[in-house]
């Protein structure tokens, strides 16, 4: 994994975590917005694949 891709993934993870914290959602509850949920699912898939 390139450093650039690692930076993008870290930024996306920070966005998802910040949104969860802002909404007060625990990790076991889905995010309400479609882009938020899609981003979280993509991050999870990439973590499993690496």
XYZ file of N, CA, C and O in Angstrom:
200
model
N 0.861 -1.169 0.000
C 0.000 0.000 0.000
C 0.909 1.234 0.000
O 1.823 1.327 0.816
N 0.612 2.139 -0.886
C 1.435 3.344 -1.001
C 1.155 4.307 0.155
O 0.071 4.271 0.744
N 2.082 5.180 0.449
C 1.846 6.174 1.497
C 0.650 7.084 1.173
O -0.080 7.490 2.076
N 0.452 7.376 -0.095
C -0.679 8.216 -0.489
C -2.007 7.534 -0.201
O -2.931 8.160 0.326
N -2.084 6.252 -0.513
C -3.312 5.500 -0.240
C -3.535 5.382 1.263
O -4.663 5.513 1.743
N -2.489 5.183 2.016
C -2.612 5.127 3.472
C -3.142 6.449 4.020
O -3.975 6.458 4.927
N -2.689 7.559 3.448
C -3.153 8.871 3.894
C -4.630 9.065 3.579
O -5.386 9.608 4.396
N -5.063 8.624 2.413
C -6.476 8.736 2.033
C -7.338 7.884 2.964
O -8.392 8.335 3.436
N -6.906 6.680 3.236
C -7.665 5.800 4.131
C -7.725 6.364 5.553
O -8.771 6.300 6.197
N -6.624 6.925 6.006
C -6.620 7.520 7.349
C -7.566 8.716 7.411
O -8.295 8.887 8.393
N -7.586 9.523 6.361
C -8.480 10.680 6.332
C -9.942 10.237 6.298
O -10.790 10.807 6.989
N -10.243 9.215 5.508
C -11.618 8.709 5.428
C -12.050 8.126 6.772
O -13.181 8.346 7.218
N -11.152 7.396 7.418
C -11.473 6.830 8.734
C -11.724 7.940 9.749
O -12.635 7.835 10.577
N -10.951 9.012 9.672
C -11.151 10.135 10.588
C -12.496 10.807 10.342
O -13.181 11.214 11.287
N -12.892 10.922 9.077
C -14.204 11.496 8.762
C -15.335 10.648 9.338
O -16.274 11.170 9.939
N -15.248 9.340 9.146
C -16.280 8.438 9.657
C -16.333 8.501 11.181
O -17.415 8.614 11.775
N -15.174 8.459 11.822
C -15.138 8.496 13.283
C -15.669 9.828 13.813
O -16.422 9.866 14.793
N -15.308 10.910 13.143
C -15.806 12.216 13.558
C -17.313 12.318 13.425
O -17.996 12.903 14.275
N -17.842 11.756 12.357
C -19.297 11.773 12.150
C -19.994 10.951 13.224
O -21.032 11.345 13.750
N -19.435 9.775 13.550
C -20.009 8.932 14.609
C -20.023 9.686 15.931
O -20.990 9.667 16.662
N -18.893 10.343 16.246
C -18.797 11.086 17.502
C -19.805 12.235 17.516
O -20.477 12.470 18.510
N -19.920 12.968 16.400
C -20.857 14.088 16.300
C -22.296 13.624 16.521
O -23.083 14.293 17.187
N -22.639 12.468 15.950
C -24.001 11.939 16.069
C -24.211 11.131 17.346
O -25.339 10.757 17.665
N -23.144 10.830 18.055
C -23.253 10.044 19.282
C -23.617 8.588 19.025
O -24.324 7.975 19.833
N -23.123 8.043 17.918
C -23.455 6.659 17.564
C -22.341 5.706 17.972
O -21.180 5.941 17.664
N -22.689 4.612 18.636
C -21.681 3.593 18.924
C -21.322 2.832 17.640
O -22.028 2.931 16.628
N -20.239 2.090 17.690
C -19.738 1.377 16.507
C -20.720 0.335 15.970
O -20.686 0.003 14.783
N -21.603 -0.185 16.811
C -22.523 -1.235 16.353
C -23.786 -0.691 15.682
O -24.605 -1.473 15.210
N -23.946 0.619 15.622
C -25.118 1.220 14.963
C -24.703 1.772 13.611
O -23.645 2.380 13.479
N -25.519 1.592 12.581
C -25.161 2.110 11.262
C -25.269 3.635 11.204
O -26.085 4.240 11.893
N -24.438 4.225 10.382
C -24.524 5.666 10.151
C -25.760 5.958 9.313
O -26.108 5.186 8.410
N -26.453 7.061 9.565
C -27.724 7.318 8.896
C -27.609 7.770 7.442
O -28.470 7.471 6.635
N -26.574 8.482 7.081
C -26.469 9.009 5.721
C -25.916 7.978 4.754
O -25.094 7.140 5.114
N -26.347 8.044 3.507
C -25.899 7.056 2.526
C -24.408 7.187 2.235
O -23.699 6.189 2.135
N -23.888 8.421 2.120
C -22.456 8.567 1.837
C -21.624 8.144 3.029
O -20.549 7.569 2.882
N -22.136 8.405 4.215
C -21.408 8.022 5.422
C -21.328 6.506 5.535
O -20.268 5.935 5.801
N -22.451 5.859 5.337
C -22.504 4.399 5.422
C -21.647 3.768 4.324
O -20.926 2.796 4.576
N -21.712 4.316 3.121
C -20.925 3.772 2.004
C -19.433 3.911 2.280
O -18.650 2.990 2.011
N -19.024 5.044 2.819
C -17.615 5.260 3.134
C -17.157 4.296 4.223
O -16.091 3.689 4.127
N -17.986 4.113 5.232
C -17.625 3.184 6.305
C -17.528 1.752 5.791
O -16.614 1.004 6.144
N -18.446 1.340 4.924
C -18.417 -0.005 4.360
C -17.177 -0.207 3.470
O -16.546 -1.255 3.501
N -16.834 0.812 2.694
C -15.647 0.707 1.843
C -14.391 0.586 2.688
O -13.499 -0.226 2.371
N -14.304 1.356 3.756
C -13.145 1.246 4.640
C -13.051 -0.140 5.268
O -11.974 -0.716 5.351
N -14.174 -0.665 5.705
C -14.181 -2.001 6.306
C -13.721 -3.051 5.291
O -12.935 -3.949 5.623
N -14.186 -2.937 4.055
C -13.793 -3.896 3.015
C -12.306 -3.800 2.707
O -11.635 -4.821 2.519
N -11.786 -2.603 2.673
C -10.363 -2.428 2.406
C -9.519 -2.963 3.559
O -8.447 -3.537 3.340
N -9.974 -2.813 4.779
C -9.219 -3.321 5.934
C -9.179 -4.849 5.917
O -8.177 -5.448 6.258
N -10.291 -5.470 5.524
C -10.353 -6.926 5.475
C -9.440 -7.448 4.364
O -8.761 -8.445 4.525
N -9.412 -6.727 3.236
C -8.624 -7.153 2.093
C -7.128 -6.930 2.239
O -6.340 -7.485 1.495
N -6.718 -6.127 3.199
C -5.275 -5.846 3.303
C -4.592 -6.645 4.372
O -5.067 -7.491 4.979
